[in-house]
mmCIF file of C-alpha atoms in Angstrom:
data_model
loop_
_atom_site.group_PDB
_atom_site.id
_atom_site.type_symbol
_atom_site.label_atom_id
_atom_site.label_comp_id
_atom_site.label_asym_id
_atom_site.label_seq_id
_atom_site.Cartn_x
_atom_site.Cartn_y
_atom_site.Cartn_z
ATOM 1 C CA UNK A 1172 -60.047 -68.255 46.859
ATOM 2 C CA UNK A 1173 -58.120 -65.679 48.860
ATOM 3 C CA UNK A 1174 -59.645 -62.220 49.134
ATOM 4 C CA UNK A 1175 -57.303 -59.368 48.162
ATOM 5 C CA UNK A 1176 -56.258 -57.038 50.980
ATOM 6 C CA UNK A 1177 -56.769 -53.337 50.201
ATOM 7 C CA UNK A 1178 -53.560 -51.406 50.177
ATOM 8 C CA UNK A 1179 -55.174 -48.750 52.363
ATOM 9 C CA UNK A 1180 -55.346 -51.253 55.239
ATOM 10 C CA UNK A 1181 -51.568 -51.685 55.157
ATOM 11 C CA UNK A 1182 -50.874 -47.953 55.434
ATOM 12 C CA UNK A 1183 -50.986 -45.634 58.416
ATOM 13 C CA UNK A 1184 -54.256 -43.628 58.097
ATOM 14 C CA UNK A 1185 -52.602 -40.579 59.679
ATOM 15 C CA UNK A 1186 -49.857 -40.447 57.086
ATOM 16 C CA UNK A 1187 -50.554 -37.921 54.322
ATOM 17 C CA UNK A 1188 -53.946 -37.246 55.968
ATOM 18 C CA UNK A 1189 -54.039 -33.709 54.617
ATOM 19 C CA UNK A 1190 -53.773 -34.869 51.021
ATOM 20 C CA UNK A 1191 -57.440 -35.561 50.273
ATOM 21 C CA UNK A 1192 -57.175 -35.283 46.502
ATOM 22 C CA UNK A 1193 -58.324 -38.490 44.793
ATOM 23 C CA UNK A 1194 -56.214 -39.576 41.806
ATOM 24 C CA UNK A 1195 -57.833 -40.134 38.445
ATOM 25 C CA UNK A 1196 -58.722 -43.830 38.123
ATOM 26 C CA UNK A 1197 -59.789 -45.911 35.190
ATOM 27 C CA UNK A 1198 -61.790 -48.751 36.742
ATOM 28 C CA UNK A 1199 -63.810 -49.550 39.868
ATOM 29 C CA UNK A 1200 -61.169 -51.808 41.401
ATOM 30 C CA UNK A 1201 -58.761 -48.894 41.598
ATOM 31 C CA UNK A 1202 -61.344 -46.843 43.479
ATOM 32 C CA UNK A 1203 -62.019 -49.587 46.047
ATOM 33 C CA UNK A 1204 -58.345 -50.177 46.752
ATOM 34 C CA UNK A 1205 -57.379 -46.501 46.679
ATOM 35 C CA UNK A 1206 -55.261 -45.770 49.806
ATOM 36 C CA UNK A 1207 -56.408 -42.111 49.843
ATOM 37 C CA UNK A 1208 -60.038 -42.998 50.599
ATOM 38 C CA UNK A 1209 -59.486 -42.718 54.366
ATOM 39 C CA UNK A 1210 -58.071 -39.193 54.021
ATOM 40 C CA UNK A 1211 -60.987 -38.173 51.792
ATOM 41 C CA UNK A 1212 -63.494 -39.414 54.356
ATOM 42 C CA UNK A 1213 -61.769 -37.586 57.212
ATOM 43 C CA UNK A 1214 -61.729 -34.347 55.187
ATOM 44 C CA UNK A 1215 -65.463 -34.582 54.400
ATOM 45 C CA UNK A 1216 -66.307 -35.282 58.044
ATOM 46 C CA UNK A 1217 -64.247 -32.355 59.302
ATOM 47 C CA UNK A 1218 -65.859 -29.961 56.802
ATOM 48 C CA UNK A 1219 -69.394 -30.804 58.024
ATOM 49 C CA UNK A 1220 -70.718 -31.327 54.478
ATOM 50 C CA UNK A 1221 -72.701 -34.385 55.600
ATOM 51 C CA UNK A 1222 -74.591 -32.197 58.102
ATOM 52 C CA UNK A 1223 -75.335 -29.405 55.638
ATOM 53 C CA UNK A 1224 -76.691 -31.853 53.091
ATOM 54 C CA UNK A 1225 -79.909 -32.249 55.092
ATOM 55 C CA UNK A 1226 -81.531 -29.391 56.959
ATOM 56 C CA UNK A 1227 -82.602 -30.185 60.534
ATOM 57 C CA UNK A 1228 -86.347 -30.438 61.186
ATOM 58 C CA UNK A 1229 -87.423 -27.952 63.878
ATOM 59 C CA UNK A 1230 -89.223 -29.454 66.875
ATOM 60 C CA UNK A 1231 -91.441 -27.302 69.107
ATOM 61 C CA UNK A 1232 -92.843 -28.419 72.445
ATOM 62 C CA UNK A 1233 -96.576 -27.856 72.928
ATOM 63 C CA UNK A 1234 -97.312 -26.766 76.488
ATOM 64 C CA UNK A 1235 -100.437 -24.669 76.939
ATOM 65 C CA UNK A 1236 -102.512 -23.868 79.986
ATOM 66 C CA UNK A 1237 -99.745 -24.400 82.566
ATOM 67 C CA UNK A 1238 -98.960 -21.215 84.535
ATOM 68 C CA UNK A 1239 -95.537 -20.634 86.013
ATOM 69 C CA UNK A 1240 -97.001 -20.845 89.519
ATOM 70 C CA UNK A 1241 -100.216 -22.468 90.618
ATOM 71 C CA UNK A 1242 -102.636 -20.268 92.564
ATOM 72 C CA UNK A 1243 -105.780 -21.123 94.487
ATOM 73 C CA UNK A 1244 -107.759 -18.344 92.783
ATOM 74 C CA UNK A 1245 -106.600 -19.108 89.245
ATOM 75 C CA UNK A 1246 -109.338 -19.920 86.734
ATOM 76 C CA UNK A 1247 -109.455 -23.372 85.198
ATOM 77 C CA UNK A 1248 -108.348 -23.528 81.581
ATOM 78 C CA UNK A 1249 -107.781 -26.085 78.897
ATOM 79 C CA UNK A 1250 -104.390 -27.763 78.928
ATOM 80 C CA UNK A 1251 -102.445 -29.531 76.201
ATOM 81 C CA UNK A 1252 -99.005 -31.082 75.945
ATOM 82 C CA UNK A 1253 -97.229 -32.573 72.946
ATOM 83 C CA UNK A 1254 -94.796 -31.668 70.179
ATOM 84 C CA UNK A 1255 -94.800 -30.190 66.675
ATOM 85 C CA UNK A 1256 -92.539 -31.158 63.765
ATOM 86 C CA UNK A 1257 -91.829 -28.600 61.052
ATOM 87 C CA UNK A 1258 -92.507 -24.901 61.022
ATOM 88 C CA UNK A 1259 -92.376 -23.154 57.629
ATOM 89 C CA UNK A 1260 -94.087 -25.004 54.784
ATOM 90 C CA UNK A 1261 -95.322 -28.174 56.456
ATOM 91 C CA UNK A 1262 -95.947 -29.085 60.071
ATOM 92 C CA UNK A 1263 -97.272 -32.110 61.935
ATOM 93 C CA UNK A 1264 -98.258 -31.980 65.601
ATOM 94 C CA UNK A 1265 -99.706 -34.338 68.147
ATOM 95 C CA UNK A 1266 -100.918 -33.422 71.619
ATOM 96 C CA UNK A 1267 -102.870 -34.636 74.618
ATOM 97 C CA UNK A 1268 -105.656 -32.249 75.615
ATOM 98 C CA UNK A 1269 -107.288 -31.926 79.031
ATOM 99 C CA UNK A 1270 -110.445 -29.733 78.941
ATOM 100 C CA UNK A 1271 -111.163 -27.564 81.950
ATOM 101 C CA UNK A 1272 -114.921 -28.218 81.982
ATOM 102 C CA UNK A 1273 -116.343 -30.780 84.390
ATOM 103 C CA UNK A 1274 -117.383 -34.129 83.025
ATOM 104 C CA UNK A 1275 -114.916 -34.102 80.122
ATOM 105 C CA UNK A 1276 -111.984 -36.452 79.701
ATOM 106 C CA UNK A 1277 -108.558 -36.182 78.142
ATOM 107 C CA UNK A 1278 -108.227 -36.769 74.439
ATOM 108 C CA UNK A 1279 -105.319 -37.220 72.023
ATOM 109 C CA UNK A 1280 -105.229 -35.084 68.872
ATOM 110 C CA UNK A 1281 -103.240 -35.139 65.628
ATOM 111 C CA UNK A 1282 -103.020 -32.081 63.338
ATOM 112 C CA UNK A 1283 -101.200 -31.271 60.099
ATOM 113 C CA UNK A 1284 -100.817 -28.071 58.087
ATOM 114 C CA UNK A 1285 -99.248 -26.988 54.794
ATOM 115 C CA UNK A 1286 -98.892 -23.293 54.049
ATOM 116 C CA UNK A 1287 -97.506 -20.910 51.463
ATOM 117 C CA UNK A 1288 -97.164 -17.698 53.528
ATOM 118 C CA UNK A 1289 -97.688 -14.279 51.983
ATOM 119 C CA UNK A 1290 -94.553 -12.325 51.127
ATOM 120 C CA UNK A 1291 -93.396 -9.248 53.026
ATOM 121 C CA UNK A 1292 -92.344 -7.236 49.959
ATOM 122 C CA UNK A 1293 -94.411 -4.348 48.546
ATOM 123 C CA UNK A 1294 -96.830 -5.173 45.763
ATOM 124 C CA UNK A 1295 -99.396 -7.906 45.305
ATOM 125 C CA UNK A 1296 -99.328 -10.490 48.096
ATOM 126 C CA UNK A 1297 -101.037 -13.860 48.292
ATOM 127 C CA UNK A 1298 -100.920 -16.992 50.371
ATOM 128 C CA UNK A 1299 -102.736 -20.307 50.708
ATOM 129 C CA UNK A 1300 -102.809 -22.981 53.379
ATOM 130 C CA UNK A 1301 -104.653 -26.171 54.175
ATOM 131 C CA UNK A 1302 -104.701 -28.505 57.091
ATOM 132 C CA UNK A 1303 -106.680 -30.945 59.077
ATOM 133 C CA UNK A 1304 -106.835 -32.886 62.265
ATOM 134 C CA UNK A 1305 -108.865 -35.038 64.508
ATOM 135 C CA UNK A 1306 -109.126 -36.326 68.025
ATOM 136 C CA UNK A 1307 -109.608 -39.892 69.200
ATOM 137 C CA UNK A 1308 -112.941 -38.995 70.772
ATOM 138 C CA UNK A 1309 -113.986 -36.356 68.212
ATOM 139 C CA UNK A 1310 -114.761 -35.850 64.536
ATOM 140 C CA UNK A 1311 -112.117 -35.210 61.865
ATOM 141 C CA UNK A 1312 -111.924 -31.702 60.463
ATOM 142 C CA UNK A 1313 -110.468 -30.268 57.253
ATOM 143 C CA UNK A 1314 -109.505 -26.589 56.987
ATOM 144 C CA UNK A 1315 -108.328 -24.266 54.238
ATOM 145 C CA UNK A 1316 -107.809 -20.557 53.700
ATOM 146 C CA UNK A 1317 -106.496 -18.154 51.068
ATOM 147 C CA UNK A 1318 -105.368 -14.534 51.191
ATOM 148 C CA UNK A 1319 -104.844 -11.949 48.465
ATOM 149 C CA UNK A 1320 -104.017 -8.279 48.899
ATOM 150 C CA UNK A 1321 -101.728 -5.379 48.141
ATOM 151 C CA UNK A 1322 -98.933 -3.871 50.236
ATOM 152 C CA UNK A 1323 -97.640 -0.365 49.556
ATOM 153 C CA UNK A 1324 -95.277 2.086 51.240
ATOM 154 C CA UNK A 1325 -97.027 5.324 52.198
ATOM 155 C CA UNK A 1326 -94.045 7.034 53.831
ATOM 156 C CA UNK A 1327 -90.536 5.899 54.747
ATOM 157 C CA UNK A 1328 -90.815 3.052 57.288
ATOM 158 C CA UNK A 1329 -94.666 3.092 57.088
ATOM 159 C CA UNK A 1330 -96.411 0.263 55.223
ATOM 160 C CA UNK A 1331 -100.129 -0.085 54.414
ATOM 161 C CA UNK A 1332 -101.579 -3.529 53.712
ATOM 162 C CA UNK A 1333 -105.105 -4.188 52.438
ATOM 163 C CA UNK A 1334 -106.095 -7.798 52.012
ATOM 164 C CA UNK A 1335 -109.064 -10.109 51.662
ATOM 165 C CA UNK A 1336 -109.026 -13.517 53.253
ATOM 166 C CA UNK A 1337 -111.340 -16.490 52.816
ATOM 167 C CA UNK A 1338 -111.319 -19.338 55.289
ATOM 168 C CA UNK A 1339 -113.407 -22.448 55.543
ATOM 169 C CA UNK A 1340 -113.588 -25.718 57.383
ATOM 170 C CA UNK A 1341 -115.523 -28.940 57.020
ATOM 171 C CA UNK A 1342 -116.385 -31.131 59.982
ATOM 172 C CA UNK A 1343 -117.116 -34.753 59.186
ATOM 173 C CA UNK A 1344 -120.157 -35.018 61.426
ATOM 174 C CA UNK A 1345 -123.873 -35.280 60.853
ATOM 175 C CA UNK A 1346 -125.582 -31.905 61.213
ATOM 176 C CA UNK A 1347 -122.342 -29.900 61.035
ATOM 177 C CA UNK A 1348 -120.660 -29.829 57.634
ATOM 178 C CA UNK A 1349 -119.146 -26.800 55.909
ATOM 179 C CA UNK A 1350 -118.431 -23.323 57.360
ATOM 180 C CA UNK A 1351 -116.788 -20.388 55.564
ATOM 181 C CA UNK A 1352 -116.236 -16.659 55.961
ATOM 182 C CA UNK A 1353 -114.710 -13.664 54.155
ATOM 183 C CA UNK A 1354 -112.504 -11.275 56.148
ATOM 184 C CA UNK A 1355 -111.367 -7.926 54.704
ATOM 185 C CA UNK A 1356 -108.511 -6.400 56.709
ATOM 186 C CA UNK A 1357 -106.476 -3.197 56.750
ATOM 187 C CA UNK A 1358 -103.137 -3.018 58.571
ATOM 188 C CA UNK A 1359 -100.542 -0.305 59.190
ATOM 189 C CA UNK A 1360 -96.967 -1.329 60.024
ATOM 190 C CA UNK A 1361 -94.270 1.016 61.301
ATOM 191 C CA UNK A 1362 -90.603 0.005 61.424
ATOM 192 C CA UNK A 1363 -89.552 1.808 64.595
ATOM 193 C CA UNK A 1364 -85.969 0.559 64.495
ATOM 194 C CA UNK A 1365 -85.200 2.185 61.135
ATOM 195 C CA UNK A 1366 -87.234 5.294 61.890
ATOM 196 C CA UNK A 1367 -85.385 6.029 65.156
ATOM 197 C CA UNK A 1368 -82.070 4.354 64.200
ATOM 198 C CA UNK A 1369 -82.283 1.880 67.097
ATOM 199 C CA UNK A 1370 -79.716 -0.914 67.603
ATOM 200 C CA UNK A 1371 -82.486 -3.542 67.801
ATOM 201 C CA UNK A 1372 -85.487 -4.614 65.769
ATOM 202 C CA UNK A 1373 -88.720 -2.820 66.682
ATOM 203 C CA UNK A 1374 -92.059 -2.581 64.898
ATOM 204 C CA UNK A 1375 -95.645 -1.536 65.610
ATOM 205 C CA UNK A 1376 -98.639 -3.078 63.820
ATOM 206 C CA UNK A 1377 -102.230 -1.811 63.906
ATOM 207 C CA UNK A 1378 -104.944 -3.884 62.185
ATOM 208 C CA UNK A 1379 -108.728 -3.749 61.748
ATOM 209 C CA UNK A 1380 -110.725 -6.625 60.267
ATOM 210 C CA UNK A 1381 -114.377 -7.523 59.706
ATOM 211 C CA UNK A 1382 -115.471 -11.170 59.492
ATOM 212 C CA UNK A 1383 -118.381 -11.851 57.104
ATOM 213 C CA UNK A 1384 -119.622 -15.448 57.322
ATOM 214 C CA UNK A 1385 -121.079 -16.866 54.125
ATOM 215 C CA UNK A 1386 -123.339 -19.422 55.828
ATOM 216 C CA UNK A 1387 -123.950 -18.430 59.437
ATOM 217 C CA UNK A 1388 -124.767 -14.988 60.861
ATOM 218 C CA UNK A 1389 -122.104 -14.607 63.561
ATOM 219 C CA UNK A 1390 -120.410 -11.441 62.284
ATOM 220 C CA UNK A 1391 -117.275 -10.370 64.062
ATOM 221 C CA UNK A 1392 -115.181 -7.198 64.123
ATOM 222 C CA UNK A 1393 -111.706 -7.268 65.611
ATOM 223 C CA UNK A 1394 -108.904 -4.813 66.101
ATOM 224 C CA UNK A 1395 -105.345 -5.632 67.131
ATOM 225 C CA UNK A 1396 -102.272 -3.653 68.157
ATOM 226 C CA UNK A 1397 -98.866 -5.317 68.449
ATOM 227 C CA UNK A 1398 -95.565 -3.828 69.624
ATOM 228 C CA UNK A 1399 -92.570 -6.051 68.878
ATOM 229 C CA UNK A 1400 -89.032 -5.622 70.241
ATOM 230 C CA UNK A 1401 -86.154 -7.906 69.372
ATOM 231 C CA UNK A 1402 -82.469 -7.610 70.289
ATOM 232 C CA UNK A 1403 -79.632 -9.937 69.375
ATOM 233 C CA UNK A 1404 -76.409 -10.079 71.398
ATOM 234 C CA UNK A 1405 -73.293 -10.148 69.271
#
């Protein structure tokens, strides 16, 4: 039995290449032997629709503990190299860690994390996240935290955020187990770019938090101040 030759193979693919409209067909054989299929494929490739159909997965390189220039007086610190897949909702990372302490050896680690970040709009805010990880020479660990709070605008370009966070982790090891803590926090955020009409993004954040462990007694008070400047060349 001789196989039929598609009519598209007998035609010049560059002829009528701009006409990518497919005629109305009645059966599947007419679609297979449609001479305009080549023009339709070239039009879809040129438009980039096949690339927009799937969003690229961001990849970040993990490189910690390596200064730009080695010095003889520099203090030893832990080092890790690896990569991280994903960034917003879900991420998976693997790294090779080299502790700075004497008598310790390198160890490979695998971590994962899923998060629903809190919104940046005024009103009630909330967010949850969970994750876990483990090293080849260590014990697996499961983590989770949740945040709920309220964000309101005190003055133009000045935002006040009050929130309560609860975090916990469970280490699968004898004598360790579950740890958790509550952390109330107050934060002021100033949008300097809009306040001073600057051509770049600028903000100043001031936060104060108090960690209240539910099991242990290692209370902790922390305060942070962050000045952020960002400029984009046109």
